[in-house]
Short mmCIF file of C-alpha atoms in Angstrom, two decimals:
data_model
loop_
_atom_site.label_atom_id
_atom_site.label_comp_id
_atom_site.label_asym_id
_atom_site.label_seq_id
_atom_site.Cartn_x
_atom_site.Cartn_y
_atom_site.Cartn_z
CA UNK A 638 -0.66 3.10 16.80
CA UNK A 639 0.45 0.85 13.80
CA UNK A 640 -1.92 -2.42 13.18
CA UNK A 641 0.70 -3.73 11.65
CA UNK A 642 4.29 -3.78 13.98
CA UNK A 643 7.44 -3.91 11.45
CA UNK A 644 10.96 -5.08 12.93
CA UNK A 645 13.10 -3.56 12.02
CA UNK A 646 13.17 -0.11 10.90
CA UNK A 647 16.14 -0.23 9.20
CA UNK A 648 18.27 -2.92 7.88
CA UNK A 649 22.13 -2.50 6.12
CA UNK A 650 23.51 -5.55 5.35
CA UNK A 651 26.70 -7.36 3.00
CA UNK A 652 25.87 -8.30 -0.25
CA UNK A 653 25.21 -12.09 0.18
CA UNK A 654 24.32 -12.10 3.69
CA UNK A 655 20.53 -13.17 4.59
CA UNK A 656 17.82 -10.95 6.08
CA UNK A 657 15.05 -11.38 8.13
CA UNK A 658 12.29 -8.68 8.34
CA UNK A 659 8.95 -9.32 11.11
CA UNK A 660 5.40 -8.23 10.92
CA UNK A 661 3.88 -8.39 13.71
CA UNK A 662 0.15 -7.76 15.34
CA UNK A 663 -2.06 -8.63 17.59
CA UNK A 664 -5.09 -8.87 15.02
CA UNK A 665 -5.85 -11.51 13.30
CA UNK A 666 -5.96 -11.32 9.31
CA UNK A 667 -7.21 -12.90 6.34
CA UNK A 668 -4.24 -12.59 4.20
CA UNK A 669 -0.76 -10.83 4.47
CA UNK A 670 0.81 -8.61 1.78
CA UNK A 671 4.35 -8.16 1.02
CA UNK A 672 5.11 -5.13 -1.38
CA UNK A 673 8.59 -3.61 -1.92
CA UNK A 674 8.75 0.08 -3.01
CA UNK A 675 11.50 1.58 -4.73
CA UNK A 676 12.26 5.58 -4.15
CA UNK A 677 9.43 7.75 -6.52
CA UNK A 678 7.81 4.72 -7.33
CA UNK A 679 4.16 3.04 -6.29
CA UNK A 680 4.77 -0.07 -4.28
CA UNK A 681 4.66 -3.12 -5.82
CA UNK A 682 3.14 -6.31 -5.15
CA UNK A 683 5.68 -9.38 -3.90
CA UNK A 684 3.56 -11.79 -2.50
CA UNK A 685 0.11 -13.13 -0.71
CA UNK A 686 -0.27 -14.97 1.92
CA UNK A 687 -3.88 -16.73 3.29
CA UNK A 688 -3.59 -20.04 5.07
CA UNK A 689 -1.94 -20.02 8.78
CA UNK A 690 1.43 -21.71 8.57
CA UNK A 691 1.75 -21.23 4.71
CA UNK A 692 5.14 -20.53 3.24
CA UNK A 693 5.46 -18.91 -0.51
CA UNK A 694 8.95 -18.60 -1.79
CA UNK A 695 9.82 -16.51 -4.73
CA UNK A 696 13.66 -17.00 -5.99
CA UNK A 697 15.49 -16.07 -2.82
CA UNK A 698 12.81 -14.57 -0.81
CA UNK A 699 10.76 -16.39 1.40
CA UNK A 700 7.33 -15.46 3.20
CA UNK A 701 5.87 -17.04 5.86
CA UNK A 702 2.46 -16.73 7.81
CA UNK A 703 2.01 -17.35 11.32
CA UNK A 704 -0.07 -20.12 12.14
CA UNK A 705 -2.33 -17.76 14.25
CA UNK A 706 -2.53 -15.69 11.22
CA UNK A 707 -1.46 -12.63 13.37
CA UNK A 708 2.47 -12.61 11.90
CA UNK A 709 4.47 -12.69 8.73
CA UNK A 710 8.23 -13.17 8.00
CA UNK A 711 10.54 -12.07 4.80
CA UNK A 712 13.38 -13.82 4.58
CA UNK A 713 16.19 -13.24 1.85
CA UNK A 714 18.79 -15.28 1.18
CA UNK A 715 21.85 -13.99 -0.04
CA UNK A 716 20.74 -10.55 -0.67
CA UNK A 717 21.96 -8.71 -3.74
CA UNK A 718 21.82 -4.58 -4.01
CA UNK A 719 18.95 -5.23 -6.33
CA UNK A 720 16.98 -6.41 -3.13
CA UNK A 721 17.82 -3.04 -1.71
CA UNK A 722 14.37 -1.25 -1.20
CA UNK A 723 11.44 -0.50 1.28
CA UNK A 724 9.33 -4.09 2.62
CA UNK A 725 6.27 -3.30 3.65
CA UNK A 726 3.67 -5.97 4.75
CA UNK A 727 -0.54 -5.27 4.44
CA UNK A 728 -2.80 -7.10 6.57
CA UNK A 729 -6.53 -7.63 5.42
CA UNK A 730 -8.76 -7.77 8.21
CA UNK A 731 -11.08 -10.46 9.15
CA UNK A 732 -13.87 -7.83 9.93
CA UNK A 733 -13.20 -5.96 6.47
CA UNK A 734 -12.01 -7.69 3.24
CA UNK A 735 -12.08 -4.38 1.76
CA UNK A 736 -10.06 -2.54 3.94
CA UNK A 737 -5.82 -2.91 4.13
CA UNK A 738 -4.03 -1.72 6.41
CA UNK A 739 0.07 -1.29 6.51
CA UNK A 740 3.01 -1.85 8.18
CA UNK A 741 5.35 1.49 8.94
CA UNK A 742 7.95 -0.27 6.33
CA UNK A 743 11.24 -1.82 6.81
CA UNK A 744 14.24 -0.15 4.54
CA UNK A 745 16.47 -2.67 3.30
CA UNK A 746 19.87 -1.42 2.08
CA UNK A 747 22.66 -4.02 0.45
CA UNK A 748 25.88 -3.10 0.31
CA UNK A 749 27.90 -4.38 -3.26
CA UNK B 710 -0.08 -1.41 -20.97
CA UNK B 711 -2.05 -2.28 -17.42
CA UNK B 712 -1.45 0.68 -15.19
CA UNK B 713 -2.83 3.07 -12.91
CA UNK B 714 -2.35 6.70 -13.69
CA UNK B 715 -2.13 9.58 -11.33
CA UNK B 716 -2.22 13.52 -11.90
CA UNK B 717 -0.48 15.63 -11.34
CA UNK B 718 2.69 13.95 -9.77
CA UNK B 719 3.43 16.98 -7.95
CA UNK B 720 1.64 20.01 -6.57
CA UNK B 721 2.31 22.95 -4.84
CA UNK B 722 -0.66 24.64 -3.09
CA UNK B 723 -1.57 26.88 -0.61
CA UNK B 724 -3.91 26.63 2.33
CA UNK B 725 -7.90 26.24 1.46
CA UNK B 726 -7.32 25.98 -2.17
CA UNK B 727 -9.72 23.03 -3.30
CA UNK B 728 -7.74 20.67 -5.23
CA UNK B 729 -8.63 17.36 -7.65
CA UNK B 730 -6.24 14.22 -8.04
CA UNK B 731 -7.11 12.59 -10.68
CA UNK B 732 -6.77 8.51 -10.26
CA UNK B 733 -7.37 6.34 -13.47
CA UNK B 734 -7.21 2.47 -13.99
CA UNK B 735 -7.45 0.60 -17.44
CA UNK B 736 -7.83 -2.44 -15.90
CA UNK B 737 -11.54 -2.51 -15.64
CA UNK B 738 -10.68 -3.23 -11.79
CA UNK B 739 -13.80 -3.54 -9.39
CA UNK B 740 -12.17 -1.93 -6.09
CA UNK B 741 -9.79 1.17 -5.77
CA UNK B 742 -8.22 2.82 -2.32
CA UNK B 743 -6.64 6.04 -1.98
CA UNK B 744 -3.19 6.30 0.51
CA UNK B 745 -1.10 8.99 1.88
CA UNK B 746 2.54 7.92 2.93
CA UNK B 747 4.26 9.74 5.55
CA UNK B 748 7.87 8.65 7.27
CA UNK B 749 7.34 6.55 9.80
CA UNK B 750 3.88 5.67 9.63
CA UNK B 751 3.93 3.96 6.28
CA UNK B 752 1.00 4.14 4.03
CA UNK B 753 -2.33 4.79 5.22
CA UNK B 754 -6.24 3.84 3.64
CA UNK B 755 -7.83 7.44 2.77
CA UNK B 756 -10.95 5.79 1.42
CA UNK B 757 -11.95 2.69 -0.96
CA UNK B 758 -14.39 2.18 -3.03
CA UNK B 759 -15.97 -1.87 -3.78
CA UNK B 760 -17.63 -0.65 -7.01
CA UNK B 761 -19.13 2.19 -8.80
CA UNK B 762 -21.06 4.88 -6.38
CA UNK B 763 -19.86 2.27 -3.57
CA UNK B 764 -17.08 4.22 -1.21
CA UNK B 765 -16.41 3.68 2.38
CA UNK B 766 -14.24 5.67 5.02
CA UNK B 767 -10.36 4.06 5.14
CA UNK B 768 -8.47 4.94 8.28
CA UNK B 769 -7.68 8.77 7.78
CA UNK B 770 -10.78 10.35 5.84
CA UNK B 771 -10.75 13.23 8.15
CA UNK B 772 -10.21 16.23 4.69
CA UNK B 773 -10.53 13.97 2.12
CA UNK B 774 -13.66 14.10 -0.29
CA UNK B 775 -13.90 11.04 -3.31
CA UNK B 776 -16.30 9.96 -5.79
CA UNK B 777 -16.69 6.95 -8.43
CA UNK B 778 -19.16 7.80 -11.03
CA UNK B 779 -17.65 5.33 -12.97
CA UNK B 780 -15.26 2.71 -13.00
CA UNK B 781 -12.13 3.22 -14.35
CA UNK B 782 -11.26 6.50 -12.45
CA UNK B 783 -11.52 7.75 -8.49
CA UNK B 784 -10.82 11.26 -7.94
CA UNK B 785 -9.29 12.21 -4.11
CA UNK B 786 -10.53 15.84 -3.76
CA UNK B 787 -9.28 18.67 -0.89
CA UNK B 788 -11.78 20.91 -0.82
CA UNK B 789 -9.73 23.13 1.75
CA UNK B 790 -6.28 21.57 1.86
CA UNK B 791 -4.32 22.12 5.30
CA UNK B 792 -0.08 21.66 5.81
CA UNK B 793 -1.02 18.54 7.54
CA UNK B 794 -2.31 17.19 4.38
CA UNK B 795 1.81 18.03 2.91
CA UNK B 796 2.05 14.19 2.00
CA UNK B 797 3.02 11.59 -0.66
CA UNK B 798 -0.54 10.50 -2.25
CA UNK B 799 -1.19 7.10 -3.84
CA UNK B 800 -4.47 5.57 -6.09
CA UNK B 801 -4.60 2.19 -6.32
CA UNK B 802 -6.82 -0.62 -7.92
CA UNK B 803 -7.40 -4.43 -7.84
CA UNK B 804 -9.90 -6.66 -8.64
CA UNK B 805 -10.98 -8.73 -5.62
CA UNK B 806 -10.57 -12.43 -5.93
CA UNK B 807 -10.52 -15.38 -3.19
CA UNK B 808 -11.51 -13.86 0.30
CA UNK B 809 -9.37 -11.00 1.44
CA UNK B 810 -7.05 -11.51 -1.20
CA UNK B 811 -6.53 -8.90 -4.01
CA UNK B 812 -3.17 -7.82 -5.77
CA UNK B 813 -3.34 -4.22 -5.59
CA UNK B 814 -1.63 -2.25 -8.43
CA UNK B 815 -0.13 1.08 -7.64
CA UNK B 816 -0.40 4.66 -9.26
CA UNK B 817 3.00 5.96 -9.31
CA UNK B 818 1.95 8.40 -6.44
CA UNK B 819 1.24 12.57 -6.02
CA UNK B 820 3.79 14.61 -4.07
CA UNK B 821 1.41 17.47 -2.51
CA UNK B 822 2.94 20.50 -0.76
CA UNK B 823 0.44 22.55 0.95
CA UNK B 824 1.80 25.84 2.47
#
């Protein structure tokens, strides 16, 4: 069983259309992690999240932590195929700051 | 160039051959974590380590052997790999700063095949 609940699996969308993609648990974290991998590459880092109710945005892409801290959103606004890629969010726990655990991944493909 | 470095990027081995990654950070970056990735479950915490001769158990440590004798690298050892262990490997490294938040940087992961 995942810590970390990602919604959803897979995602296909228009170029310029918006996406949504949900992290979900019933833990509560420290900080959130969003990191988007591309195919034969390490993941890389997009964004951190600490304080309940925060919202980071970075160009079109916006993040958002749940005021329980138990939830995270990514939200892209008129995606591009550049954008296409797999999400996946990191939780740290409250228990552990050393250990991070990860969402199952959401693949994002945009069609040109 | 920052990076983390990972070898070899592929391997093909056969059941209970011991086997050495080799994980390496020029950084000088306080924590590093080992992952497998695996469709479907998404990466998984082998074992970290907070600083040198400091390593804990991650979430799947069950085969896995490590060791950080110093700090720039953190070796993931096999010491009799099984098919279930057939996975995509990554090393990573960060250097902790406000409470639970650390940008980790990734090695550019380890196919492994064992057979």
């Amino acid at each position: 069983t995942q810590l970390l609940e990602q919604s959803p699996q897979f995602l296909s969308i228009q170029e310029g259309e918006n996406l949504t993609v949900y992290c979900n648990s019933s833990s509560v974290f420290s900080s959130l992690q969003w990191y988007r991998q591309e195919p034969g590459e390490g993941p890389v880092l997009l964004v951190t999240v600490v304080t309940g109710g925060e919202v980071k945005k970075l160009k079109r892409l916006t993040f958002q932590f749940g005021d329980a801290r138990k939830d995270s959103s990514l939200h892209i606004t008129a995606a591009q195929p550049g954008d296409t890629g797999l999400y996946l969010c990191a939780g740290v726990a409250r228990s552990n700051d050393y250990k991070l655990s990860f969402g199952a991944g959401t693949t994002v493909t945009v069609r040109a | 160039e920052a990076q983390v470095t990972q070898n070899p990027r592929y391997l093909i081995t056969v059941t209970g051959k011991k086997l050495t990654v080799t994980c390496s950070q020029n950084m000088n970056h306080e924590y590093m974590s080992w992952y497998r990735q695996d469709p479907g479950l998404g990466l998984r915490q082998i074992y970290y380590s907070m600083n040198v001769e400091v390593t804990d158990k991650g979430d799947v440590p069950e085969g896995y052997k490590v060791s950080r004798k110093e700090k720039r690298n953190f070796p993931l050892i096999l010491e009799s790999p099984s098919p279930n262990q057939t996975s995509l490997y990554f090393c990573a490294s960060s250097m902790p700063r406000q409470r639970g938040a650390y940008e980790q940087y990734f090695g550019p992961g380890t196919r492994l095949t064992v057979t």
